[in-house]
mmCIF file of C-alpha atoms in Angstrom:
data_model
loop_
_atom_site.group_PDB
_atom_site.id
_atom_site.type_symbol
_atom_site.label_atom_id
_atom_site.label_comp_id
_atom_site.label_asym_id
_atom_site.label_seq_id
_atom_site.Cartn_x
_atom_site.Cartn_y
_atom_site.Cartn_z
ATOM 1 C CA MET A 1 81.216 10.077 -31.786
ATOM 2 C CA MET A 2 81.969 7.353 -34.324
ATOM 3 C CA VAL A 3 81.206 3.693 -33.509
ATOM 4 C CA PRO A 4 83.750 1.281 -35.110
ATOM 5 C CA PRO A 5 82.186 -1.327 -37.365
ATOM 6 C CA GLY A 6 81.706 -4.613 -35.528
ATOM 7 C CA GLY A 7 82.980 -3.081 -32.297
ATOM 8 C CA ARG A 8 81.668 -1.570 -29.133
ATOM 9 C CA VAL A 9 81.813 1.828 -27.646
ATOM 10 C CA HIS A 10 84.575 2.302 -25.115
ATOM 11 C CA ILE A 11 84.518 5.512 -23.186
ATOM 12 C CA ALA A 12 87.701 5.948 -21.252
ATOM 13 C CA GLY A 13 87.546 8.277 -18.317
ATOM 14 C CA ALA A 14 83.730 8.483 -18.254
ATOM 15 C CA THR A 15 83.568 5.934 -15.501
ATOM 16 C CA ARG A 16 87.131 6.173 -14.286
ATOM 17 C CA PRO A 17 87.366 5.792 -10.562
ATOM 18 C CA PRO A 18 89.288 8.519 -8.735
ATOM 19 C CA ASP A 19 92.240 6.308 -7.815
ATOM 20 C CA SER A 20 92.800 4.518 -11.145
ATOM 21 C CA GLY A 21 91.477 7.046 -13.665
ATOM 22 C CA THR A 22 90.331 4.270 -15.980
ATOM 23 C CA MET A 23 87.359 1.973 -16.108
ATOM 24 C CA HIS A 24 87.026 -1.009 -18.383
ATOM 25 C CA ALA A 25 83.259 -0.808 -18.741
ATOM 26 C CA VAL A 26 80.184 0.648 -17.159
ATOM 27 C CA ARG A 27 77.002 -1.208 -17.038
ATOM 28 C CA ARG A 28 73.893 -0.049 -15.294
ATOM 29 C CA THR A 29 71.040 -2.461 -15.341
ATOM 30 C CA ARG A 30 67.457 -2.229 -14.167
ATOM 31 C CA GLU A 31 66.242 -5.783 -14.154
ATOM 32 C CA THR A 32 62.669 -6.596 -15.056
ATOM 33 C CA PRO A 33 61.423 -10.089 -14.170
ATOM 34 C CA GLY A 34 61.126 -12.266 -17.217
ATOM 35 C CA ASP A 35 63.054 -9.872 -19.553
ATOM 36 C CA PRO A 36 66.892 -10.239 -19.589
ATOM 37 C CA GLN A 37 67.331 -7.124 -21.713
ATOM 38 C CA THR A 38 64.723 -4.526 -20.825
ATOM 39 C CA PRO A 39 64.576 -0.838 -21.554
ATOM 40 C CA GLY A 40 66.640 1.098 -19.088
ATOM 41 C CA THR A 41 69.663 -1.248 -19.281
ATOM 42 C CA LEU A 42 72.921 0.508 -20.086
ATOM 43 C CA ASP A 43 75.688 -1.769 -21.385
ATOM 44 C CA MET A 44 79.156 -0.405 -21.799
ATOM 45 C CA PRO A 45 81.298 -3.282 -23.171
ATOM 46 C CA GLU A 46 85.029 -3.331 -23.428
ATOM 47 C CA THR A 47 86.426 -1.140 -26.130
ATOM 48 C CA GLY A 48 86.947 -2.270 -29.686
ATOM 49 C CA ALA A 49 87.067 -5.571 -31.411
ATOM 50 C CA THR A 50 90.305 -4.706 -33.331
ATOM 51 C CA PRO A 51 93.787 -5.480 -32.025
ATOM 52 C CA GLU A 52 94.484 -1.744 -31.731
ATOM 53 C CA ALA A 53 91.461 -1.236 -29.602
ATOM 54 C CA ARG A 54 92.345 -4.297 -27.518
ATOM 55 C CA GLY A 55 95.815 -2.949 -26.999
ATOM 56 C CA ILE A 56 94.440 0.281 -25.619
ATOM 57 C CA SER A 57 92.225 -1.773 -23.359
ATOM 58 C CA GLU A 58 95.168 -3.829 -22.081
ATOM 59 C CA THR A 59 97.107 -0.660 -21.352
ATOM 60 C CA ALA A 60 94.156 0.744 -19.495
ATOM 61 C CA GLY A 61 93.788 -2.558 -17.691
ATOM 62 C CA ALA A 62 97.311 -2.340 -16.382
ATOM 63 C CA GLU A 63 96.427 0.923 -14.650
ATOM 64 C CA ARG A 64 93.249 -0.397 -13.001
ATOM 65 C CA ALA A 65 92.814 -0.031 -9.351
ATOM 66 C CA PRO A 66 93.518 -3.095 -7.275
ATOM 67 C CA ASP A 67 89.957 -3.287 -5.953
ATOM 68 C CA THR A 68 88.265 -3.536 -9.361
ATOM 69 C CA GLN A 69 87.248 -6.962 -10.550
ATOM 70 C CA GLU A 70 87.886 -8.470 -13.963
ATOM 71 C CA LEU A 71 84.669 -8.850 -15.912
ATOM 72 C CA PRO A 72 84.402 -11.532 -18.605
ATOM 73 C CA GLU A 73 84.451 -10.358 -22.160
ATOM 74 C CA GLU A 74 81.436 -10.207 -24.375
ATOM 75 C CA THR A 75 81.502 -10.910 -28.057
ATOM 76 C CA ALA A 76 80.677 -8.156 -30.408
ATOM 77 C CA GLY A 77 77.398 -8.058 -32.214
ATOM 78 C CA PRO A 78 76.933 -8.257 -35.932
ATOM 79 C CA PRO A 79 78.760 -5.744 -38.098
ATOM 80 C CA GLY A 80 77.119 -2.365 -38.317
ATOM 81 C CA THR A 81 75.389 -2.615 -34.945
ATOM 82 C CA SER A 82 76.320 -1.251 -31.587
ATOM 83 C CA GLU A 83 74.450 -3.950 -29.657
ATOM 84 C CA PRO A 84 76.612 -6.405 -27.758
ATOM 85 C CA THR A 85 75.716 -10.089 -27.536
ATOM 86 C CA GLU A 86 76.628 -12.240 -24.599
ATOM 87 C CA THR A 87 78.321 -15.493 -25.294
ATOM 88 C CA ALA A 88 77.005 -18.704 -23.955
ATOM 89 C CA GLY A 89 78.097 -19.405 -20.450
ATOM 90 C CA THR A 90 78.903 -15.776 -19.631
ATOM 91 C CA SER A 91 77.131 -13.873 -16.907
ATOM 92 C CA ARG A 92 76.347 -10.229 -16.445
ATOM 93 C CA ARG A 93 79.041 -8.007 -15.062
ATOM 94 C CA THR A 94 78.786 -6.974 -11.454
ATOM 95 C CA GLU A 95 79.419 -3.454 -10.261
ATOM 96 C CA THR A 96 81.802 -2.434 -7.578
ATOM 97 C CA PRO A 97 80.748 0.074 -4.966
ATOM 98 C CA GLU A 98 82.852 2.675 -6.688
ATOM 99 C CA THR A 99 81.422 2.109 -10.158
ATOM 100 C CA SER A 100 77.834 1.952 -8.881
ATOM 101 C CA GLN A 101 78.247 5.474 -7.497
ATOM 102 C CA ALA A 102 79.804 6.896 -10.669
ATOM 103 C CA ARG A 103 77.503 8.758 -13.054
ATOM 104 C CA PRO A 104 78.286 9.532 -16.703
ATOM 105 C CA ALA A 105 78.453 13.064 -17.913
ATOM 106 C CA PRO A 106 75.208 14.732 -19.051
ATOM 107 C CA GLY A 107 76.218 14.597 -22.712
ATOM 108 C CA ILE A 108 76.877 10.883 -22.513
ATOM 109 C CA ARG A 109 73.533 10.284 -20.790
ATOM 110 C CA ARG A 110 71.729 12.087 -23.607
ATOM 111 C CA LEU A 111 73.574 9.939 -26.167
ATOM 112 C CA LEU A 112 72.671 6.769 -24.345
ATOM 113 C CA GLY A 113 69.057 7.887 -24.163
ATOM 114 C CA LEU A 114 69.024 8.344 -27.946
ATOM 115 C CA LEU A 115 70.473 4.865 -28.398
ATOM 116 C CA ARG A 116 67.780 3.336 -26.159
ATOM 117 C CA ARG A 117 64.986 5.080 -28.020
ATOM 118 C CA GLY A 118 66.411 3.784 -31.279
ATOM 119 C CA ARG A 119 65.930 0.228 -30.009
ATOM 120 C CA GLN A 120 62.233 0.750 -29.153
ATOM 121 C CA LYS A 121 59.686 -1.289 -31.046
ATOM 122 C CA PRO A 122 56.414 0.188 -32.223
ATOM 123 C CA ALA A 123 53.480 -0.596 -29.920
ATOM 124 C CA GLU A 124 50.914 -3.061 -31.068
ATOM 125 C CA PRO A 125 47.523 -1.636 -31.958
ATOM 126 C CA GLY A 126 45.087 -1.690 -29.040
ATOM 127 C CA THR A 127 47.837 -2.124 -26.452
ATOM 128 C CA ALA A 128 47.884 0.318 -23.558
ATOM 129 C CA GLN A 129 51.118 2.287 -23.238
ATOM 130 C CA ILE A 130 52.661 2.049 -19.774
ATOM 131 C CA PRO A 131 55.380 4.653 -19.186
ATOM 132 C CA PRO A 132 58.673 3.246 -17.864
ATOM 133 C CA ALA A 133 59.822 4.019 -14.385
ATOM 134 C CA GLU A 134 62.250 6.875 -13.957
ATOM 135 C CA THR A 135 65.913 6.015 -13.496
ATOM 136 C CA GLU A 136 68.965 8.029 -12.846
ATOM 137 C CA ASP A 137 69.659 8.152 -16.597
ATOM 138 C CA THR A 138 66.321 9.750 -17.406
ATOM 139 C CA LEU A 139 66.098 12.340 -14.661
ATOM 140 C CA ASP A 140 67.835 15.023 -16.680
ATOM 141 C CA THR A 141 66.169 14.208 -20.003
ATOM 142 C CA PRO A 142 62.667 15.280 -21.104
ATOM 143 C CA GLN A 143 59.978 12.695 -20.366
ATOM 144 C CA LYS A 144 58.853 10.986 -23.567
ATOM 145 C CA PRO A 145 56.842 7.832 -24.170
ATOM 146 C CA GLY A 146 59.021 4.923 -23.047
ATOM 147 C CA PRO A 147 59.618 1.613 -24.745
ATOM 148 C CA PRO A 148 56.667 -0.685 -25.199
ATOM 149 C CA GLN A 149 55.836 -3.043 -22.392
ATOM 150 C CA PRO A 150 54.222 -6.427 -22.812
ATOM 151 C CA PRO A 151 50.470 -5.895 -23.088
ATOM 152 C CA ARG A 152 48.637 -6.434 -19.890
ATOM 153 C CA THR A 153 45.400 -8.280 -20.152
ATOM 154 C CA TRP A 154 43.043 -7.539 -17.309
ATOM 155 C CA ARG A 155 40.623 -10.310 -16.673
ATOM 156 C CA ARG A 156 38.040 -10.522 -14.018
ATOM 157 C CA SER A 157 38.326 -13.657 -12.054
ATOM 158 C CA ALA A 158 34.837 -15.071 -12.186
ATOM 159 C CA ARG A 159 33.911 -17.316 -9.343
ATOM 160 C CA ARG A 160 32.744 -20.578 -10.628
ATOM 161 C CA ILE A 161 29.172 -21.435 -9.560
ATOM 162 C CA SER A 162 28.295 -25.025 -9.057
ATOM 163 C CA PRO A 163 25.662 -26.523 -11.428
ATOM 164 C CA ALA A 164 23.471 -27.526 -8.482
ATOM 165 C CA LEU A 165 23.306 -23.907 -7.315
ATOM 166 C CA LEU A 166 22.441 -22.740 -10.840
ATOM 167 C CA VAL A 167 19.587 -25.265 -11.024
ATOM 168 C CA LEU A 168 18.322 -24.140 -7.629
ATOM 169 C CA LEU A 169 18.401 -20.484 -8.667
ATOM 170 C CA GLY A 170 16.531 -21.309 -11.866
ATOM 171 C CA CYS A 171 13.811 -23.162 -9.975
ATOM 172 C CA LEU A 172 13.466 -20.502 -7.279
ATOM 173 C CA PRO A 173 10.754 -18.374 -9.048
ATOM 174 C CA GLY A 174 8.666 -21.465 -9.697
ATOM 175 C CA LEU A 175 8.984 -22.598 -6.082
ATOM 176 C CA VAL A 176 7.933 -19.180 -4.820
ATOM 177 C CA ALA A 177 4.905 -19.146 -7.138
ATOM 178 C CA ALA A 178 3.885 -22.630 -6.002
ATOM 179 C CA PHE A 179 4.212 -21.582 -2.364
ATOM 180 C CA VAL A 180 2.029 -18.513 -2.915
ATOM 181 C CA LEU A 181 -0.609 -20.593 -4.717
ATOM 182 C CA ALA A 182 -0.609 -23.095 -1.857
ATOM 183 C CA LEU A 183 -1.150 -20.297 0.654
ATOM 184 C CA CYS A 184 -4.006 -18.846 -1.402
ATOM 185 C CA ALA A 185 -5.655 -22.256 -1.755
ATOM 186 C CA ARG A 186 -5.349 -22.895 1.964
ATOM 187 C CA GLY A 187 -6.829 -19.507 2.779
ATOM 188 C CA ALA A 188 -9.722 -20.132 0.376
ATOM 189 C CA GLU A 189 -10.383 -23.532 1.978
ATOM 190 C CA ARG A 190 -10.391 -22.003 5.446
ATOM 191 C CA SER A 191 -12.693 -19.228 4.314
ATOM 192 C CA ALA A 192 -15.078 -21.693 2.714
ATOM 193 C CA ALA A 193 -15.004 -23.950 5.773
ATOM 194 C CA ALA A 194 -15.687 -21.016 8.074
ATOM 195 C CA ARG A 195 -18.504 -19.873 5.830
ATOM 196 C CA PHE A 196 -20.117 -23.304 5.860
ATOM 197 C CA ASP A 197 -19.595 -23.857 9.578
ATOM 198 C CA ARG A 198 -21.071 -20.504 10.516
ATOM 199 C CA PRO A 199 -24.820 -20.578 10.849
ATOM 200 C CA VAL A 200 -26.446 -18.586 8.098
ATOM 201 C CA PRO A 201 -29.091 -16.260 9.460
ATOM 202 C CA VAL A 202 -32.419 -17.074 7.938
ATOM 203 C CA ARG A 203 -34.153 -13.935 6.867
ATOM 204 C CA PRO A 204 -37.812 -14.269 7.630
ATOM 205 C CA ALA A 205 -40.232 -13.853 4.810
ATOM 206 C CA THR A 206 -41.986 -10.526 4.555
ATOM 207 C CA HIS A 207 -45.351 -10.646 6.263
ATOM 208 C CA ARG A 208 -47.695 -8.191 4.721
ATOM 209 C CA ALA A 209 -51.431 -8.015 5.123
ATOM 210 C CA PRO A 210 -53.748 -6.760 2.415
ATOM 211 C CA ARG A 211 -54.551 -3.065 2.476
ATOM 212 C CA PRO A 212 -58.059 -2.484 3.795
ATOM 213 C CA HIS A 213 -60.444 -0.035 2.225
ATOM 214 C CA ILE A 214 -59.679 3.504 3.454
ATOM 215 C CA LEU A 215 -61.865 6.539 2.699
ATOM 216 C CA PRO A 216 -59.903 9.676 1.812
ATOM 217 C CA ARG A 217 -59.940 12.728 4.064
ATOM 218 C CA SER A 218 -61.907 14.676 1.477
ATOM 219 C CA VAL A 219 -64.988 12.599 2.476
ATOM 220 C CA TRP A 220 -65.186 14.128 5.948
ATOM 221 C CA LEU A 221 -63.301 17.414 5.342
ATOM 222 C CA GLY A 222 -65.600 18.855 2.656
ATOM 223 C CA THR A 223 -65.194 22.636 2.290
ATOM 224 C CA ALA A 224 -64.035 23.164 5.860
ATOM 225 C CA GLY A 225 -60.442 22.638 4.977
ATOM 226 C CA ARG A 226 -57.763 25.280 4.974
ATOM 227 C CA THR A 227 -54.370 25.701 3.431
ATOM 228 C CA GLN A 228 -52.495 22.778 4.896
ATOM 229 C CA PRO A 229 -48.808 23.016 5.840
ATOM 230 C CA PRO A 230 -46.594 20.307 4.339
ATOM 231 C CA PRO A 231 -46.606 17.008 6.250
ATOM 232 C CA ARG A 232 -43.609 15.541 8.094
ATOM 233 C CA TYR A 233 -42.364 12.008 7.620
ATOM 234 C CA ASP A 234 -40.314 9.388 9.428
ATOM 235 C CA ASP A 235 -38.287 6.520 7.950
ATOM 236 C CA LYS A 236 -40.889 3.864 8.783
ATOM 237 C CA VAL A 237 -43.711 2.924 11.111
ATOM 238 C CA VAL A 238 -42.895 0.271 13.718
ATOM 239 C CA ALA A 239 -45.684 0.877 16.243
ATOM 240 C CA VAL A 240 -49.389 1.662 16.335
ATOM 241 C CA PHE A 241 -51.075 3.487 19.252
ATOM 242 C CA LEU A 242 -54.793 2.918 19.803
ATOM 243 C CA HIS A 243 -57.021 5.802 21.033
ATOM 244 C CA HIS A 244 -60.683 6.581 21.592
ATOM 245 C CA THR A 245 -62.200 9.954 20.702
ATOM 246 C CA ASP A 246 -64.219 10.312 23.951
ATOM 247 C CA SER A 247 -67.353 11.132 21.954
ATOM 248 C CA PRO A 248 -70.931 9.627 22.132
ATOM 249 C CA ASN A 249 -71.280 6.024 21.030
ATOM 250 C CA ALA A 250 -74.945 6.121 19.849
ATOM 251 C CA TYR A 251 -74.321 7.782 16.494
ATOM 252 C CA ASP A 252 -75.420 6.863 13.060
ATOM 253 C CA CYS A 253 -72.541 5.630 10.887
ATOM 254 C CA ALA A 254 -73.644 8.087 8.189
ATOM 255 C CA ALA A 255 -72.923 10.903 10.676
ATOM 256 C CA ALA A 256 -69.344 9.782 11.218
ATOM 257 C CA PRO A 257 -67.870 12.264 8.720
ATOM 258 C CA GLU A 258 -69.554 15.163 10.522
ATOM 259 C CA ILE A 259 -68.203 13.975 13.882
ATOM 260 C CA ILE A 260 -64.694 13.708 12.465
ATOM 261 C CA ARG A 261 -64.946 17.208 10.976
ATOM 262 C CA ARG A 262 -65.824 18.665 14.412
ATOM 263 C CA LEU A 263 -62.859 16.869 15.962
ATOM 264 C CA TYR A 264 -60.625 18.407 13.308
ATOM 265 C CA ALA A 265 -61.971 21.913 13.950
ATOM 266 C CA GLY A 266 -61.347 21.601 17.700
ATOM 267 C CA GLN A 267 -57.754 20.467 17.310
ATOM 268 C CA ILE A 268 -56.662 23.091 14.805
ATOM 269 C CA GLY A 269 -58.659 25.809 16.583
ATOM 270 C CA ALA A 270 -58.501 25.547 20.393
ATOM 271 C CA ARG A 271 -55.356 23.420 20.464
ATOM 272 C CA LYS A 272 -53.782 25.231 17.511
ATOM 273 C CA TRP A 273 -52.519 22.074 15.822
ATOM 274 C CA ASP A 274 -51.595 22.099 12.145
ATOM 275 C CA ASP A 275 -53.908 19.157 11.341
ATOM 276 C CA ILE A 276 -55.973 16.457 12.971
ATOM 277 C CA GLY A 277 -53.703 14.405 15.213
ATOM 278 C CA TYR A 278 -54.829 10.848 14.320
ATOM 279 C CA ASN A 279 -53.577 9.141 11.235
ATOM 280 C CA PHE A 280 -56.739 7.017 10.905
ATOM 281 C CA ILE A 281 -60.264 7.026 12.373
ATOM 282 C CA VAL A 282 -62.498 3.903 12.614
ATOM 283 C CA ASP A 283 -66.246 4.239 13.303
ATOM 284 C CA ARG A 284 -68.498 1.730 15.043
ATOM 285 C CA CYS A 285 -69.472 0.187 11.708
ATOM 286 C CA GLY A 286 -65.857 -0.635 10.851
ATOM 287 C CA THR A 287 -65.388 2.148 8.261
ATOM 288 C CA ILE A 288 -61.811 3.444 8.063
ATOM 289 C CA TYR A 289 -61.162 7.119 7.302
ATOM 290 C CA GLU A 290 -57.935 8.815 6.397
ATOM 291 C CA GLY A 291 -57.018 11.281 9.142
ATOM 292 C CA ARG A 292 -53.812 13.324 8.985
ATOM 293 C CA ALA A 293 -52.701 14.445 5.541
ATOM 294 C CA GLY A 294 -49.634 13.070 3.835
ATOM 295 C CA GLY A 295 -50.621 9.671 2.395
ATOM 296 C CA THR A 296 -52.023 6.562 4.004
ATOM 297 C CA ASP A 297 -49.185 4.304 2.862
ATOM 298 C CA ARG A 298 -46.434 6.692 3.942
ATOM 299 C CA PRO A 299 -44.855 7.074 7.433
ATOM 300 C CA VAL A 300 -46.483 10.402 8.268
ATOM 301 C CA THR A 301 -45.524 11.886 11.623
ATOM 302 C CA GLY A 302 -48.732 12.244 13.674
ATOM 303 C CA ALA A 303 -49.825 14.206 16.778
ATOM 304 C CA HIS A 304 -51.576 11.540 18.815
ATOM 305 C CA THR A 305 -49.179 10.278 21.545
ATOM 306 C CA GLN A 306 -47.044 12.892 23.223
ATOM 307 C CA GLY A 307 -43.421 11.802 23.275
ATOM 308 C CA PHE A 308 -43.903 8.958 20.758
ATOM 309 C CA ASN A 309 -45.280 10.506 17.602
ATOM 310 C CA HIS A 310 -42.204 9.492 15.553
ATOM 311 C CA ARG A 311 -42.124 6.118 13.829
ATOM 312 C CA SER A 312 -45.666 5.390 14.915
ATOM 313 C CA ALA A 313 -49.216 5.696 13.625
ATOM 314 C CA GLY A 314 -52.309 6.721 15.651
ATOM 315 C CA ILE A 315 -55.663 4.898 15.191
ATOM 316 C CA ALA A 316 -58.683 6.480 16.905
ATOM 317 C CA ALA A 317 -61.846 4.471 17.690
ATOM 318 C CA LEU A 318 -64.772 6.849 17.227
ATOM 319 C CA GLY A 319 -66.589 6.793 20.624
ATOM 320 C CA THR A 320 -65.909 6.306 24.338
ATOM 321 C CA PHE A 321 -64.831 2.888 25.519
ATOM 322 C CA THR A 322 -64.329 3.121 29.230
ATOM 323 C CA ALA A 323 -65.065 0.252 31.559
ATOM 324 C CA GLY A 324 -68.423 -1.417 30.863
ATOM 325 C CA ALA A 325 -68.726 -0.031 27.336
ATOM 326 C CA THR A 326 -69.439 -2.332 24.443
ATOM 327 C CA VAL A 327 -66.828 -2.472 21.765
ATOM 328 C CA PRO A 328 -68.352 -3.420 18.392
ATOM 329 C CA LYS A 329 -66.741 -6.407 16.710
ATOM 330 C CA ALA A 330 -66.745 -4.619 13.337
ATOM 331 C CA MET A 331 -64.654 -1.919 14.953
ATOM 332 C CA THR A 332 -62.067 -4.310 16.423
ATOM 333 C CA ASP A 333 -61.864 -6.259 13.171
ATOM 334 C CA ALA A 334 -61.217 -3.081 11.191
ATOM 335 C CA ILE A 335 -58.583 -1.956 13.720
ATOM 336 C CA ALA A 336 -56.815 -5.359 13.434
ATOM 337 C CA ALA A 337 -56.845 -5.240 9.615
ATOM 338 C CA LEU A 338 -55.538 -1.663 9.567
ATOM 339 C CA ALA A 339 -52.741 -2.418 12.081
ATOM 340 C CA ALA A 340 -51.736 -5.602 10.238
ATOM 341 C CA TRP A 341 -51.363 -3.739 6.957
ATOM 342 C CA LYS A 342 -49.571 -0.689 8.405
ATOM 343 C CA LEU A 343 -47.075 -2.688 10.489
ATOM 344 C CA GLY A 344 -46.595 -5.171 7.664
ATOM 345 C CA LEU A 345 -45.058 -2.426 5.519
ATOM 346 C CA ALA A 346 -42.043 -2.607 7.871
ATOM 347 C CA ASP A 347 -42.484 -6.357 8.514
ATOM 348 C CA VAL A 348 -43.301 -5.809 12.178
ATOM 349 C CA ASP A 349 -45.179 -8.457 14.109
ATOM 350 C CA PRO A 350 -48.132 -6.841 15.927
ATOM 351 C CA ARG A 351 -47.423 -9.065 18.925
ATOM 352 C CA SER A 352 -43.808 -7.996 19.277
ATOM 353 C CA LEU A 353 -42.084 -5.326 21.353
ATOM 354 C CA VAL A 354 -40.353 -2.363 19.759
ATOM 355 C CA HIS A 355 -37.846 0.270 20.852
ATOM 356 C CA LEU A 356 -39.027 3.867 20.696
ATOM 357 C CA VAL A 357 -37.196 6.960 21.875
ATOM 358 C CA SER A 358 -39.180 9.471 23.906
ATOM 359 C CA SER A 359 -39.151 13.013 22.561
ATOM 360 C CA ASN A 360 -41.028 14.664 25.445
ATOM 361 C CA SER A 361 -40.550 14.364 29.179
ATOM 362 C CA LEU A 362 -44.326 14.834 29.755
ATOM 363 C CA SER A 363 -44.747 11.279 28.530
ATOM 364 C CA ARG A 364 -44.196 8.246 30.704
ATOM 365 C CA TYR A 365 -40.512 8.360 29.757
ATOM 366 C CA LYS A 366 -38.032 11.174 30.021
ATOM 367 C CA ALA A 367 -36.991 12.754 26.753
ATOM 368 C CA GLY A 368 -34.197 10.786 25.100
ATOM 369 C CA THR A 369 -35.069 7.570 26.901
ATOM 370 C CA THR A 370 -35.458 4.451 24.807
ATOM 371 C CA ALA A 371 -38.658 2.684 25.811
ATOM 372 C CA LEU A 372 -39.633 -0.899 25.083
ATOM 373 C CA LEU A 373 -43.282 -0.807 24.086
ATOM 374 C CA PRO A 374 -45.774 -3.172 22.367
ATOM 375 C CA ALA A 375 -45.918 -2.827 18.606
ATOM 376 C CA LEU A 376 -49.733 -2.519 18.954
ATOM 377 C CA ALA A 377 -50.106 -0.444 22.106
ATOM 378 C CA GLY A 378 -52.664 1.732 23.835
ATOM 379 C CA HIS A 379 -52.266 5.434 24.397
ATOM 380 C CA MET A 380 -51.772 4.752 28.107
ATOM 381 C CA ASP A 381 -48.598 2.778 27.358
ATOM 382 C CA GLY A 382 -46.761 5.924 26.308
ATOM 383 C CA PHE A 383 -48.610 8.683 28.102
ATOM 384 C CA MET A 384 -50.256 9.063 31.547
ATOM 385 C CA THR A 385 -53.877 8.725 30.534
ATOM 386 C CA SER A 386 -56.776 6.248 30.637
ATOM 387 C CA CYS A 387 -57.095 6.288 26.829
ATOM 388 C CA PRO A 388 -58.286 4.212 24.999
ATOM 389 C CA GLY A 389 -60.532 3.202 27.852
ATOM 390 C CA ALA A 390 -60.598 0.041 29.891
ATOM 391 C CA ALA A 391 -63.044 -1.751 27.592
ATOM 392 C CA LEU A 392 -60.971 -1.218 24.445
ATOM 393 C CA THR A 393 -57.711 -1.858 26.275
ATOM 394 C CA ALA A 394 -59.024 -5.256 27.304
ATOM 395 C CA ARG A 395 -59.547 -6.133 23.671
ATOM 396 C CA LEU A 396 -55.948 -5.366 22.633
ATOM 397 C CA PRO A 397 -54.609 -8.955 22.965
ATOM 398 C CA GLU A 398 -57.374 -10.189 20.707
ATOM 399 C CA ILE A 399 -56.684 -7.424 18.188
ATOM 400 C CA ARG A 400 -52.934 -8.281 18.133
ATOM 401 C CA GLU A 401 -53.542 -11.937 17.446
ATOM 402 C CA LYS A 402 -55.928 -11.256 14.626
ATOM 403 C CA ALA A 403 -53.510 -8.758 13.053
ATOM 404 C CA ALA A 404 -50.746 -11.363 13.190
ATOM 405 C CA ARG A 405 -52.942 -13.909 11.467
ATOM 406 C CA LEU A 406 -53.763 -11.377 8.781
ATOM 407 C CA GLN A 407 -50.002 -11.054 8.197
ATOM 408 C CA GLY A 408 -49.773 -14.794 7.771
ATOM 409 C CA ARG A 409 -47.865 -15.433 10.991
ATOM 410 C CA SER A 410 -48.168 -18.491 13.210
ATOM 411 C CA VAL A 411 -50.642 -18.627 16.043
ATOM 412 C CA THR A 412 -47.926 -18.905 18.728
ATOM 413 C CA ALA A 413 -47.130 -15.449 19.961
ATOM 414 C CA ARG A 414 -43.493 -14.372 20.056
ATOM 415 C CA LEU A 415 -42.308 -11.263 21.833
ATOM 416 C CA ILE A 416 -39.505 -9.928 19.649
ATOM 417 C CA ALA A 417 -37.823 -6.610 20.313
ATOM 418 C CA ILE A 418 -37.859 -4.587 17.096
ATOM 419 C CA PRO A 419 -35.240 -1.808 16.949
#
């Protein structure tokens, strides 16, 4: 189809209503806000700008249906273009119900689609292509990229934060750190105050007496010894039990080793013990002999007080000291010195009370019972016997006091329970 120079395309009969057969112009418009001439607008102006074309239009106008409305004319565009331009003061044509329902032929729709694509402008670089919406004119044509739309700039609406809030957020870490430091300082002050307010237990000084002279067991054992089984030990010695050997008192001190050797033979023979039961033996002259093997300064488990051989040491006074017997002062002094040294190794006051657990129900206490006994006790305190005799038992308070003095303790006696 040829387009006259400087004129418009007039298609007679394409939009002719059924009753008149002729239509002056067809214009289908899809309005887009802000764009008076957007893609998808179909303008069909009146035919021709020449007198001949206008004459044809007037003839066609005479045959128009009564219900069609006269649309104002539009001036033709520049020569060589098919685009119409609206004159100032003119408005867009309105459609009648009949013309709005009329559709151009498929061939005309394809031609109009080609004309619209010819008016498209190339898209700007970096601008997203948004396909146009489908209209009645494009339903029968293949879908191709539509005309360019104004670029859409997507911006996130950032909520404006007040400067005061920003300052507060910036100071928040420092405030938290200061709060934590204040809590730590307060806790340290409370801890220090509690530590100073609480009475500090005063640990007593260690009271140890000098070790007295002790003769080794080889002095009295000689060649009568046998292969000795290994000794047994406890953790410490907290008590001393005093015994008497129930042997004659009128002996020569030089004969003491022989007497001790006979005691040893009787205990390992008739009684079938593994060794002599006493840890130490003291004669009437005040000589101290090592008894049971294992070391004089170690807590050797003895066999002297049934039920209370653990955590204790047995000292035997060589002789018989029942009621009316004379107890030599050299003997009692040696016993006090020996007890002071042995108990001092565990810092035990000879005048105190200690807790011992019975290991044999034949003792004064049932097995497993914790007994509260003197740290320097007699055999009769743990077992049902008259040992160490009434005479020696009467001297026990004197022996305890002297042992305490040898440890460097005060004269005033204190009964302290030692666990």
